[in-house]
Amino acid sequence: MWFWIWTALVLGALGAGFLRWRHVWRHGKGFLRELGASSERLGDVLGEATARTDARLDAMEPVHVTVGEDPAHLRQAIEERRARARAHRVRPRPEVWERWAQVWR
């Protein structure tokens, strides 16, 4: 009697193991297929990003090397940039004050 019980248990475990293995195998194949497709899409996106980056780099102005130049000229350029930034920060912005006035009414 125990022989038949153990035989049924072993066969049931083997059947369940086979079904589980088949399930994992099928999903694994689908996963690998999708992984291949996504790598192709990723390659296309990277190619487009590289092309856009190259186009933007080509459109940029060349960098001017300042080693050995007169530092007074460079200081003047820095001061001009700082003055423009200061002017931008202190410019009157009535729309902001109107918005705040509406909030605090």
PDB file of N, CA and C in Angstrom:
ATOM      1  N   MET A   1       0.812  -1.187   0.000  1.00  0.00           N
ATOM      2  CA  MET A   1       0.000   0.000   0.000  1.00  0.00           C
ATOM      3  C   MET A   1       0.861   1.258   0.000  1.00  0.00           C
ATOM      4  N   TRP A   2       1.940   1.270   0.828  1.00  0.00           N
ATOM      5  CA  TRP A   2       2.814   2.427   0.856  1.00  0.00           C
ATOM      6  C   TRP A   2       3.519   2.633  -0.473  1.00  0.00           C
ATOM      7  N   PHE A   3       3.762   1.541  -1.170  1.00  0.00           N
ATOM      8  CA  PHE A   3       4.394   1.645  -2.479  1.00  0.00           C
ATOM      9  C   PHE A   3       3.558   2.510  -3.400  1.00  0.00           C
ATOM     10  N   TRP A   4       2.245   2.263  -3.443  1.00  0.00           N
ATOM     11  CA  TRP A   4       1.365   3.019  -4.343  1.00  0.00           C
ATOM     12  C   TRP A   4       1.228   4.469  -3.899  1.00  0.00           C
ATOM     13  N   ILE A   5       1.241   4.712  -2.597  1.00  0.00           N
ATOM     14  CA  ILE A   5       1.155   6.096  -2.112  1.00  0.00           C
ATOM     15  C   ILE A   5       2.411   6.870  -2.522  1.00  0.00           C
ATOM     16  N   TRP A   6       3.576   6.242  -2.292  1.00  0.00           N
ATOM     17  CA  TRP A   6       4.810   6.922  -2.658  1.00  0.00           C
ATOM     18  C   TRP A   6       4.947   7.067  -4.174  1.00  0.00           C
ATOM     19  N   THR A   7       4.489   6.110  -4.912  1.00  0.00           N
ATOM     20  CA  THR A   7       4.524   6.190  -6.374  1.00  0.00           C
ATOM     21  C   THR A   7       3.669   7.361  -6.843  1.00  0.00           C
ATOM     22  N   ALA A   8       2.470   7.504  -6.265  1.00  0.00           N
ATOM     23  CA  ALA A   8       1.588   8.614  -6.644  1.00  0.00           C
ATOM     24  C   ALA A   8       2.233   9.950  -6.267  1.00  0.00           C
ATOM     25  N   LEU A   9       2.848  10.023  -5.090  1.00  0.00           N
ATOM     26  CA  LEU A   9       3.496  11.261  -4.671  1.00  0.00           C
ATOM     27  C   LEU A   9       4.670  11.626  -5.589  1.00  0.00           C
ATOM     28  N   VAL A  10       5.484  10.637  -5.930  1.00  0.00           N
ATOM     29  CA  VAL A  10       6.633  10.896  -6.794  1.00  0.00           C
ATOM     30  C   VAL A  10       6.177  11.304  -8.185  1.00  0.00           C
ATOM     31  N   LEU A  11       5.193  10.577  -8.742  1.00  0.00           N
ATOM     32  CA  LEU A  11       4.693  10.936 -10.071  1.00  0.00           C
ATOM     33  C   LEU A  11       4.039  12.311 -10.061  1.00  0.00           C
ATOM     34  N   GLY A  12       3.306  12.631  -8.998  1.00  0.00           N
ATOM     35  CA  GLY A  12       2.697  13.957  -8.887  1.00  0.00           C
ATOM     36  C   GLY A  12       3.761  15.050  -8.807  1.00  0.00           C
ATOM     37  N   ALA A  13       4.824  14.791  -8.041  1.00  0.00           N
ATOM     38  CA  ALA A  13       5.899  15.779  -7.941  1.00  0.00           C
ATOM     39  C   ALA A  13       6.612  15.955  -9.276  1.00  0.00           C
ATOM     40  N   LEU A  14       6.833  14.832  -9.979  1.00  0.00           N
ATOM     41  CA  LEU A  14       7.459  14.926 -11.300  1.00  0.00           C
ATOM     42  C   LEU A  14       6.565  15.679 -12.283  1.00  0.00           C
ATOM     43  N   GLY A  15       5.274  15.413 -12.253  1.00  0.00           N
ATOM     44  CA  GLY A  15       4.334  16.120 -13.138  1.00  0.00           C
ATOM     45  C   GLY A  15       4.303  17.615 -12.822  1.00  0.00           C
ATOM     46  N   ALA A  16       4.248  17.959 -11.534  1.00  0.00           N
ATOM     47  CA  ALA A  16       4.234  19.375 -11.152  1.00  0.00           C
ATOM     48  C   ALA A  16       5.556  20.044 -11.537  1.00  0.00           C
ATOM     49  N   GLY A  17       6.656  19.329 -11.358  1.00  0.00           N
ATOM     50  CA  GLY A  17       7.961  19.872 -11.734  1.00  0.00           C
ATOM     51  C   GLY A  17       8.057  20.108 -13.224  1.00  0.00           C
ATOM     52  N   PHE A  18       7.512  19.148 -14.014  1.00  0.00           N
ATOM     53  CA  PHE A  18       7.532  19.318 -15.465  1.00  0.00           C
ATOM     54  C   PHE A  18       6.698  20.520 -15.885  1.00  0.00           C
ATOM     55  N   LEU A  19       5.500  20.656 -15.298  1.00  0.00           N
ATOM     56  CA  LEU A  19       4.655  21.794 -15.657  1.00  0.00           C
ATOM     57  C   LEU A  19       5.323  23.118 -15.281  1.00  0.00           C
ATOM     58  N   ARG A  20       5.980  23.146 -14.130  1.00  0.00           N
ATOM     59  CA  ARG A  20       6.668  24.362 -13.706  1.00  0.00           C
ATOM     60  C   ARG A  20       7.834  24.661 -14.634  1.00  0.00           C
ATOM     61  N   TRP A  21       8.600  23.647 -15.016  1.00  0.00           N
ATOM     62  CA  TRP A  21       9.721  23.832 -15.919  1.00  0.00           C
ATOM     63  C   TRP A  21       9.242  24.345 -17.277  1.00  0.00           C
ATOM     64  N   ARG A  22       8.137  23.790 -17.786  1.00  0.00           N
ATOM     65  CA  ARG A  22       7.588  24.225 -19.071  1.00  0.00           C
ATOM     66  C   ARG A  22       7.148  25.686 -19.008  1.00  0.00           C
ATOM     67  N   HIS A  23       6.535  26.067 -17.894  1.00  0.00           N
ATOM     68  CA  HIS A  23       6.097  27.445 -17.711  1.00  0.00           C
ATOM     69  C   HIS A  23       7.302  28.396 -17.714  1.00  0.00           C
ATOM     70  N   VAL A  24       8.339  28.048 -16.972  1.00  0.00           N
ATOM     71  CA  VAL A  24       9.544  28.888 -16.906  1.00  0.00           C
ATOM     72  C   VAL A  24      10.228  28.936 -18.268  1.00  0.00           C
ATOM     73  N   TRP A  25      10.280  27.817 -18.961  1.00  0.00           N
ATOM     74  CA  TRP A  25      10.916  27.764 -20.276  1.00  0.00           C
ATOM     75  C   TRP A  25      10.207  28.676 -21.265  1.00  0.00           C
ATOM     76  N   ARG A  26       8.893  28.615 -21.314  1.00  0.00           N
ATOM     77  CA  ARG A  26       8.132  29.450 -22.252  1.00  0.00           C
ATOM     78  C   ARG A  26       8.285  30.932 -21.927  1.00  0.00           C
ATOM     79  N   HIS A  27       8.203  31.291 -20.655  1.00  0.00           N
ATOM     80  CA  HIS A  27       8.358  32.693 -20.287  1.00  0.00           C
ATOM     81  C   HIS A  27       9.801  33.171 -20.497  1.00  0.00           C
ATOM     82  N   GLY A  28      10.757  32.286 -20.288  1.00  0.00           N
ATOM     83  CA  GLY A  28      12.161  32.643 -20.523  1.00  0.00           C
ATOM     84  C   GLY A  28      12.420  32.928 -21.991  1.00  0.00           C
ATOM     85  N   LYS A  29      11.831  32.094 -22.885  1.00  0.00           N
ATOM     86  CA  LYS A  29      11.992  32.340 -24.318  1.00  0.00           C
ATOM     87  C   LYS A  29      11.372  33.672 -24.711  1.00  0.00           C
ATOM     88  N   GLY A  30      10.181  33.958 -24.183  1.00  0.00           N
ATOM     89  CA  GLY A  30       9.536  35.241 -24.471  1.00  0.00           C
ATOM     90  C   GLY A  30      10.351  36.412 -23.944  1.00  0.00           C
ATOM     91  N   PHE A  31      10.917  36.242 -22.757  1.00  0.00           N
ATOM     92  CA  PHE A  31      11.742  37.297 -22.177  1.00  0.00           C
ATOM     93  C   PHE A  31      12.964  37.573 -23.045  1.00  0.00           C
ATOM     94  N   LEU A  32      13.641  36.514 -23.493  1.00  0.00           N
ATOM     95  CA  LEU A  32      14.825  36.701 -24.328  1.00  0.00           C
ATOM     96  C   LEU A  32      14.469  37.320 -25.673  1.00  0.00           C
ATOM     97  N   ARG A  33      13.327  36.956 -26.235  1.00  0.00           N
ATOM     98  CA  ARG A  33      12.871  37.540 -27.488  1.00  0.00           C
ATOM     99  C   ARG A  33      12.627  39.043 -27.304  1.00  0.00           C
ATOM    100  N   GLU A  34      11.939  39.411 -26.230  1.00  0.00           N
ATOM    101  CA  GLU A  34      11.660  40.816 -25.956  1.00  0.00           C
ATOM    102  C   GLU A  34      12.944  41.579 -25.626  1.00  0.00           C
ATOM    103  N   LEU A  35      13.883  40.920 -24.971  1.00  0.00           N
ATOM    104  CA  LEU A  35      15.163  41.548 -24.658  1.00  0.00           C
ATOM    105  C   LEU A  35      15.915  41.877 -25.944  1.00  0.00           C
ATOM    106  N   GLY A  36      15.855  40.994 -26.930  1.00  0.00           N
ATOM    107  CA  GLY A  36      16.493  41.268 -28.218  1.00  0.00           C
ATOM    108  C   GLY A  36      15.840  42.434 -28.931  1.00  0.00           C
ATOM    109  N   ALA A  37      14.504  42.478 -28.906  1.00  0.00           N
ATOM    110  CA  ALA A  37      13.802  43.583 -29.563  1.00  0.00           C
ATOM    111  C   ALA A  37      14.094  44.906 -28.861  1.00  0.00           C
ATOM    112  N   SER A  38      14.141  44.882 -27.539  1.00  0.00           N
ATOM    113  CA  SER A  38      14.404  46.127 -26.817  1.00  0.00           C
ATOM    114  C   SER A  38      15.842  46.587 -27.028  1.00  0.00           C
ATOM    115  N   SER A  39      16.771  45.663 -27.188  1.00  0.00           N
ATOM    116  CA  SER A  39      18.149  46.081 -27.449  1.00  0.00           C
ATOM    117  C   SER A  39      18.260  46.725 -28.825  1.00  0.00           C
ATOM    118  N   GLU A  40      17.488  46.253 -29.788  1.00  0.00           N
ATOM    119  CA  GLU A  40      17.473  46.893 -31.105  1.00  0.00           C
ATOM    120  C   GLU A  40      16.908  48.308 -31.006  1.00  0.00           C
ATOM    121  N   ARG A  41      15.797  48.459 -30.249  1.00  0.00           N
ATOM    122  CA  ARG A  41      15.217  49.795 -30.075  1.00  0.00           C
ATOM    123  C   ARG A  41      16.178  50.710 -29.339  1.00  0.00           C
ATOM    124  N   LEU A  42      16.862  50.182 -28.336  1.00  0.00           N
ATOM    125  CA  LEU A  42      17.824  50.980 -27.589  1.00  0.00           C
ATOM    126  C   LEU A  42      18.978  51.408 -28.495  1.00  0.00           C
ATOM    127  N   GLY A  43      19.403  50.527 -29.387  1.00  0.00           N
ATOM    128  CA  GLY A  43      20.446  50.877 -30.350  1.00  0.00           C
ATOM    129  C   GLY A  43      20.002  52.002 -31.269  1.00  0.00           C
ATOM    130  N   ASP A  44      18.728  51.956 -31.712  1.00  0.00           N
ATOM    131  CA  ASP A  44      18.200  53.032 -32.555  1.00  0.00           C
ATOM    132  C   ASP A  44      18.173  54.359 -31.806  1.00  0.00           C
ATOM    133  N   VAL A  45      17.730  54.319 -30.546  1.00  0.00           N
ATOM    134  CA  VAL A  45      17.662  55.546 -29.748  1.00  0.00           C
ATOM    135  C   VAL A  45      19.060  56.099 -29.512  1.00  0.00           C
ATOM    136  N   LEU A  46      20.015  55.238 -29.205  1.00  0.00           N
ATOM    137  CA  LEU A  46      21.381  55.706 -28.983  1.00  0.00           C
ATOM    138  C   LEU A  46      21.983  56.275 -30.257  1.00  0.00           C
ATOM    139  N   GLY A  47      21.671  55.670 -31.390  1.00  0.00           N
ATOM    140  CA  GLY A  47      22.157  56.207 -32.666  1.00  0.00           C
ATOM    141  C   GLY A  47      21.591  57.594 -32.940  1.00  0.00           C
ATOM    142  N   GLU A  48      20.296  57.772 -32.667  1.00  0.00           N
ATOM    143  CA  GLU A  48      19.692  59.090 -32.871  1.00  0.00           C
ATOM    144  C   GLU A  48      20.265  60.110 -31.891  1.00  0.00           C
ATOM    145  N   ALA A  49      20.474  59.699 -30.649  1.00  0.00           N
ATOM    146  CA  ALA A  49      21.048  60.616 -29.657  1.00  0.00           C
ATOM    147  C   ALA A  49      22.463  61.019 -30.056  1.00  0.00           C
ATOM    148  N   THR A  50      23.222  60.079 -30.572  1.00  0.00           N
ATOM    149  CA  THR A  50      24.574  60.385 -31.021  1.00  0.00           C
ATOM    150  C   THR A  50      24.546  61.353 -32.192  1.00  0.00           C
ATOM    151  N   ALA A  51      23.627  61.140 -33.115  1.00  0.00           N
ATOM    152  CA  ALA A  51      23.518  62.045 -34.265  1.00  0.00           C
ATOM    153  C   ALA A  51      23.127  63.450 -33.814  1.00  0.00           C
ATOM    154  N   ARG A  52      22.176  63.541 -32.886  1.00  0.00           N
ATOM    155  CA  ARG A  52      21.779  64.870 -32.394  1.00  0.00           C
ATOM    156  C   ARG A  52      22.920  65.543 -31.647  1.00  0.00           C
ATOM    157  N   THR A  53      23.650  64.781 -30.844  1.00  0.00           N
ATOM    158  CA  THR A  53      24.777  65.352 -30.108  1.00  0.00           C
ATOM    159  C   THR A  53      25.851  65.845 -31.065  1.00  0.00           C
ATOM    160  N   ASP A  54      26.146  65.055 -32.080  1.00  0.00           N
ATOM    161  CA  ASP A  54      27.142  65.478 -33.065  1.00  0.00           C
ATOM    162  C   ASP A  54      26.696  66.740 -33.785  1.00  0.00           C
ATOM    163  N   ALA A  55      25.401  66.828 -34.113  1.00  0.00           N
ATOM    164  CA  ALA A  55      24.891  68.019 -34.795  1.00  0.00           C
ATOM    165  C   ALA A  55      25.008  69.245 -33.902  1.00  0.00           C
ATOM    166  N   ARG A  56      24.695  69.094 -32.618  1.00  0.00           N
ATOM    167  CA  ARG A  56      24.803  70.232 -31.701  1.00  0.00           C
ATOM    168  C   ARG A  56      26.256  70.627 -31.489  1.00  0.00           C
ATOM    169  N   LEU A  57      27.159  69.649 -31.427  1.00  0.00           N
ATOM    170  CA  LEU A  57      28.572  69.977 -31.264  1.00  0.00           C
ATOM    171  C   LEU A  57      29.123  70.683 -32.491  1.00  0.00           C
ATOM    172  N   ASP A  58      28.659  70.277 -33.667  1.00  0.00           N
ATOM    173  CA  ASP A  58      29.102  70.947 -34.888  1.00  0.00           C
ATOM    174  C   ASP A  58      28.579  72.375 -34.956  1.00  0.00           C
ATOM    175  N   ALA A  59      27.385  72.624 -34.390  1.00  0.00           N
ATOM    176  CA  ALA A  59      26.792  73.957 -34.441  1.00  0.00           C
ATOM    177  C   ALA A  59      27.387  74.906 -33.408  1.00  0.00           C
ATOM    178  N   MET A  60      28.096  74.384 -32.412  1.00  0.00           N
ATOM    179  CA  MET A  60      28.664  75.234 -31.365  1.00  0.00           C
ATOM    180  C   MET A  60      29.858  76.018 -31.889  1.00  0.00           C
ATOM    181  N   GLU A  61      30.060  77.173 -31.273  1.00  0.00           N
ATOM    182  CA  GLU A  61      31.228  77.970 -31.618  1.00  0.00           C
ATOM    183  C   GLU A  61      32.474  77.298 -31.052  1.00  0.00           C
ATOM    184  N   PRO A  62      33.584  77.438 -31.726  1.00  0.00           N
ATOM    185  CA  PRO A  62      34.808  76.836 -31.185  1.00  0.00           C
ATOM    186  C   PRO A  62      35.241  77.557 -29.913  1.00  0.00           C
ATOM    187  N   VAL A  63      35.893  76.826 -29.051  1.00  0.00           N
ATOM    188  CA  VAL A  63      36.364  77.382 -27.789  1.00  0.00           C
ATOM    189  C   VAL A  63      37.622  78.197 -28.061  1.00  0.00           C
ATOM    190  N   HIS A  64      37.621  79.403 -27.530  1.00  0.00           N
ATOM    191  CA  HIS A  64      38.769  80.282 -27.711  1.00  0.00           C
ATOM    192  C   HIS A  64      39.750  80.056 -26.570  1.00  0.00           C
ATOM    193  N   VAL A  65      40.970  79.686 -26.890  1.00  0.00           N
ATOM    194  CA  VAL A  65      41.981  79.426 -25.878  1.00  0.00           C
ATOM    195  C   VAL A  65      42.517  80.767 -25.385  1.00  0.00           C
ATOM    196  N   THR A  66      42.539  80.942 -24.063  1.00  0.00           N
ATOM    197  CA  THR A  66      42.942  82.222 -23.484  1.00  0.00           C
ATOM    198  C   THR A  66      44.283  82.158 -22.777  1.00  0.00           C
ATOM    199  N   VAL A  67      44.989  81.067 -22.912  1.00  0.00           N
ATOM    200  CA  VAL A  67      46.292  80.945 -22.254  1.00  0.00           C
ATOM    201  C   VAL A  67      47.264  81.901 -22.948  1.00  0.00           C
ATOM    202  N   GLY A  68      47.891  82.731 -22.153  1.00  0.00           N
ATOM    203  CA  GLY A  68      48.884  83.648 -22.701  1.00  0.00           C
ATOM    204  C   GLY A  68      48.311  84.979 -23.150  1.00  0.00           C
ATOM    205  N   GLU A  69      47.010  85.174 -23.026  1.00  0.00           N
ATOM    206  CA  GLU A  69      46.417  86.458 -23.416  1.00  0.00           C
ATOM    207  C   GLU A  69      46.500  87.439 -22.266  1.00  0.00           C
ATOM    208  N   ASP A  70      46.183  88.672 -22.592  1.00  0.00           N
ATOM    209  CA  ASP A  70      46.198  89.726 -21.586  1.00  0.00           C
ATOM    210  C   ASP A  70      45.064  89.490 -20.595  1.00  0.00           C
ATOM    211  N   PRO A  71      45.357  89.353 -19.293  1.00  0.00           N
ATOM    212  CA  PRO A  71      44.305  89.087 -18.318  1.00  0.00           C
ATOM    213  C   PRO A  71      43.345  90.259 -18.136  1.00  0.00           C
ATOM    214  N   ALA A  72      43.758  91.462 -18.479  1.00  0.00           N
ATOM    215  CA  ALA A  72      42.870  92.621 -18.328  1.00  0.00           C
ATOM    216  C   ALA A  72      41.650  92.469 -19.231  1.00  0.00           C
ATOM    217  N   HIS A  73      41.873  91.997 -20.435  1.00  0.00           N
ATOM    218  CA  HIS A  73      40.758  91.785 -21.366  1.00  0.00           C
ATOM    219  C   HIS A  73      39.793  90.729 -20.827  1.00  0.00           C
ATOM    220  N   LEU A  74      40.344  89.659 -20.257  1.00  0.00           N
ATOM    221  CA  LEU A  74      39.507  88.596 -19.705  1.00  0.00           C
ATOM    222  C   LEU A  74      38.723  89.091 -18.493  1.00  0.00           C
ATOM    223  N   ARG A  75      39.380  89.886 -17.642  1.00  0.00           N
ATOM    224  CA  ARG A  75      38.674  90.451 -16.482  1.00  0.00           C
ATOM    225  C   ARG A  75      37.531  91.351 -16.920  1.00  0.00           C
ATOM    226  N   GLN A  76      37.774  92.112 -17.966  1.00  0.00           N
ATOM    227  CA  GLN A  76      36.729  92.998 -18.482  1.00  0.00           C
ATOM    228  C   GLN A  76      35.536  92.186 -18.990  1.00  0.00           C
ATOM    229  N   ALA A  77      35.799  91.078 -19.675  1.00  0.00           N
ATOM    230  CA  ALA A  77      34.711  90.224 -20.170  1.00  0.00           C
ATOM    231  C   ALA A  77      33.927  89.633 -19.008  1.00  0.00           C
ATOM    232  N   ILE A  78      34.625  89.226 -17.955  1.00  0.00           N
ATOM    233  CA  ILE A  78      33.948  88.669 -16.783  1.00  0.00           C
ATOM    234  C   ILE A  78      33.093  89.729 -16.102  1.00  0.00           C
ATOM    235  N   GLU A  79      33.627  90.926 -15.982  1.00  0.00           N
ATOM    236  CA  GLU A  79      32.866  92.010 -15.357  1.00  0.00           C
ATOM    237  C   GLU A  79      31.626  92.360 -16.180  1.00  0.00           C
ATOM    238  N   GLU A  80      31.736  92.312 -17.489  1.00  0.00           N
ATOM    239  CA  GLU A  80      30.568  92.575 -18.341  1.00  0.00           C
ATOM    240  C   GLU A  80      29.487  91.520 -18.117  1.00  0.00           C
ATOM    241  N   ARG A  81      29.893  90.266 -18.025  1.00  0.00           N
ATOM    242  CA  ARG A  81      28.920  89.198 -17.770  1.00  0.00           C
ATOM    243  C   ARG A  81      28.267  89.365 -16.413  1.00  0.00           C
ATOM    244  N   ARG A  82      29.064  89.710 -15.411  1.00  0.00           N
ATOM    245  CA  ARG A  82      28.510  89.924 -14.078  1.00  0.00           C
ATOM    246  C   ARG A  82      27.545  91.104 -14.062  1.00  0.00           C
ATOM    247  N   ALA A  83      27.876  92.167 -14.772  1.00  0.00           N
ATOM    248  CA  ALA A  83      26.984  93.330 -14.831  1.00  0.00           C
ATOM    249  C   ALA A  83      25.666  92.972 -15.500  1.00  0.00           C
ATOM    250  N   ARG A  84      25.727  92.181 -16.575  1.00  0.00           N
ATOM    251  CA  ARG A  84      24.478  91.748 -17.237  1.00  0.00           C
ATOM    252  C   ARG A  84      23.645  90.897 -16.296  1.00  0.00           C
ATOM    253  N   ALA A  85      24.288  90.028 -15.529  1.00  0.00           N
ATOM    254  CA  ALA A  85      23.552  89.177 -14.587  1.00  0.00           C
ATOM    255  C   ALA A  85      22.923  90.020 -13.490  1.00  0.00           C
ATOM    256  N   ARG A  86      23.685  91.013 -12.977  1.00  0.00           N
ATOM    257  CA  ARG A  86      23.124  91.897 -11.945  1.00  0.00           C
ATOM    258  C   ARG A  86      21.929  92.669 -12.474  1.00  0.00           C
ATOM    259  N   ALA A  87      22.054  93.190 -13.679  1.00  0.00           N
ATOM    260  CA  ALA A  87      20.949  93.948 -14.279  1.00  0.00           C
ATOM    261  C   ALA A  87      19.726  93.061 -14.470  1.00  0.00           C
ATOM    262  N   HIS A  88      19.957  91.826 -14.809  1.00  0.00           N
ATOM    263  CA  HIS A  88      18.842  90.906 -14.997  1.00  0.00           C
ATOM    264  C   HIS A  88      18.150  90.613 -13.665  1.00  0.00           C
ATOM    265  N   ARG A  89      18.938  90.467 -12.594  1.00  0.00           N
ATOM    266  CA  ARG A  89      18.365  90.166 -11.287  1.00  0.00           C
ATOM    267  C   ARG A  89      17.583  91.334 -10.706  1.00  0.00           C
ATOM    268  N   VAL A  90      18.045  92.562 -10.918  1.00  0.00           N
ATOM    269  CA  VAL A  90      17.404  93.716 -10.284  1.00  0.00           C
ATOM    270  C   VAL A  90      16.365  94.384 -11.178  1.00  0.00           C
ATOM    271  N   ARG A  91      16.096  93.833 -12.344  1.00  0.00           N
ATOM    272  CA  ARG A  91      15.118  94.450 -13.240  1.00  0.00           C
ATOM    273  C   ARG A  91      13.742  94.431 -12.573  1.00  0.00           C
ATOM    274  N   PRO A  92      12.929  95.431 -12.828  1.00  0.00           N
ATOM    275  CA  PRO A  92      11.592  95.441 -12.233  1.00  0.00           C
ATOM    276  C   PRO A  92      10.726  94.360 -12.869  1.00  0.00           C
ATOM    277  N   ARG A  93      10.016  93.656 -12.020  1.00  0.00           N
ATOM    278  CA  ARG A  93       9.135  92.602 -12.514  1.00  0.00           C
ATOM    279  C   ARG A  93       7.759  92.804 -11.901  1.00  0.00           C
ATOM    280  N   PRO A  94       6.949  93.670 -12.492  1.00  0.00           N
ATOM    281  CA  PRO A  94       5.639  93.976 -11.910  1.00  0.00           C
ATOM    282  C   PRO A  94       4.700  92.779 -11.892  1.00  0.00           C
ATOM    283  N   GLU A  95       4.853  91.853 -12.832  1.00  0.00           N
ATOM    284  CA  GLU A  95       3.947  90.698 -12.862  1.00  0.00           C
ATOM    285  C   GLU A  95       4.108  89.851 -11.600  1.00  0.00           C
ATOM    286  N   VAL A  96       5.344  89.767 -11.090  1.00  0.00           N
ATOM    287  CA  VAL A  96       5.572  88.999  -9.873  1.00  0.00           C
ATOM    288  C   VAL A  96       4.904  89.689  -8.696  1.00  0.00           C
ATOM    289  N   TRP A  97       5.063  91.016  -8.607  1.00  0.00           N
ATOM    290  CA  TRP A  97       4.468  91.748  -7.485  1.00  0.00           C
ATOM    291  C   TRP A  97       2.953  91.716  -7.560  1.00  0.00           C
ATOM    292  N   GLU A  98       2.402  91.759  -8.767  1.00  0.00           N
ATOM    293  CA  GLU A  98       0.934  91.663  -8.896  1.00  0.00           C
ATOM    294  C   GLU A  98       0.444  90.298  -8.441  1.00  0.00           C
ATOM    295  N   ARG A  99       1.173  89.275  -8.787  1.00  0.00           N
ATOM    296  CA  ARG A  99       0.792  87.928  -8.385  1.00  0.00           C
ATOM    297  C   ARG A  99       0.825  87.795  -6.863  1.00  0.00           C
ATOM    298  N   TRP A 100       1.890  88.331  -6.243  1.00  0.00           N
ATOM    299  CA  TRP A 100       1.981  88.291  -4.787  1.00  0.00           C
ATOM    300  C   TRP A 100       0.883  89.125  -4.132  1.00  0.00           C
ATOM    301  N   ALA A 101       0.570  90.252  -4.742  1.00  0.00           N
ATOM    302  CA  ALA A 101      -0.487  91.087  -4.197  1.00  0.00           C
ATOM    303  C   ALA A 101      -1.826  90.339  -4.226  1.00  0.00           C
ATOM    304  N   GLN A 102      -2.060  89.559  -5.280  1.00  0.00           N
ATOM    305  CA  GLN A 102      -3.288  88.771  -5.367  1.00  0.00           C
ATOM    306  C   GLN A 102      -3.303  87.668  -4.320  1.00  0.00           C
ATOM    307  N   VAL A 103      -2.169  87.101  -4.025  1.00  0.00           N
ATOM    308  CA  VAL A 103      -2.101  86.029  -3.032  1.00  0.00           C
ATOM    309  C   VAL A 103      -2.425  86.566  -1.643  1.00  0.00           C
ATOM    310  N   TRP A 104      -1.887  87.739  -1.326  1.00  0.00           N
ATOM    311  CA  TRP A 104      -2.019  88.258   0.032  1.00  0.00           C
ATOM    312  C   TRP A 104      -3.243  89.140   0.242  1.00  0.00           C
ATOM    313  N   ARG A 105      -4.104  89.273  -0.738  1.00  0.00           N
ATOM    314  CA  ARG A 105      -5.330  90.061  -0.549  1.00  0.00           C
ATOM    315  C   ARG A 105      -6.344  89.283   0.230  1.00  0.00           C
TER     316      ARG A 105
END
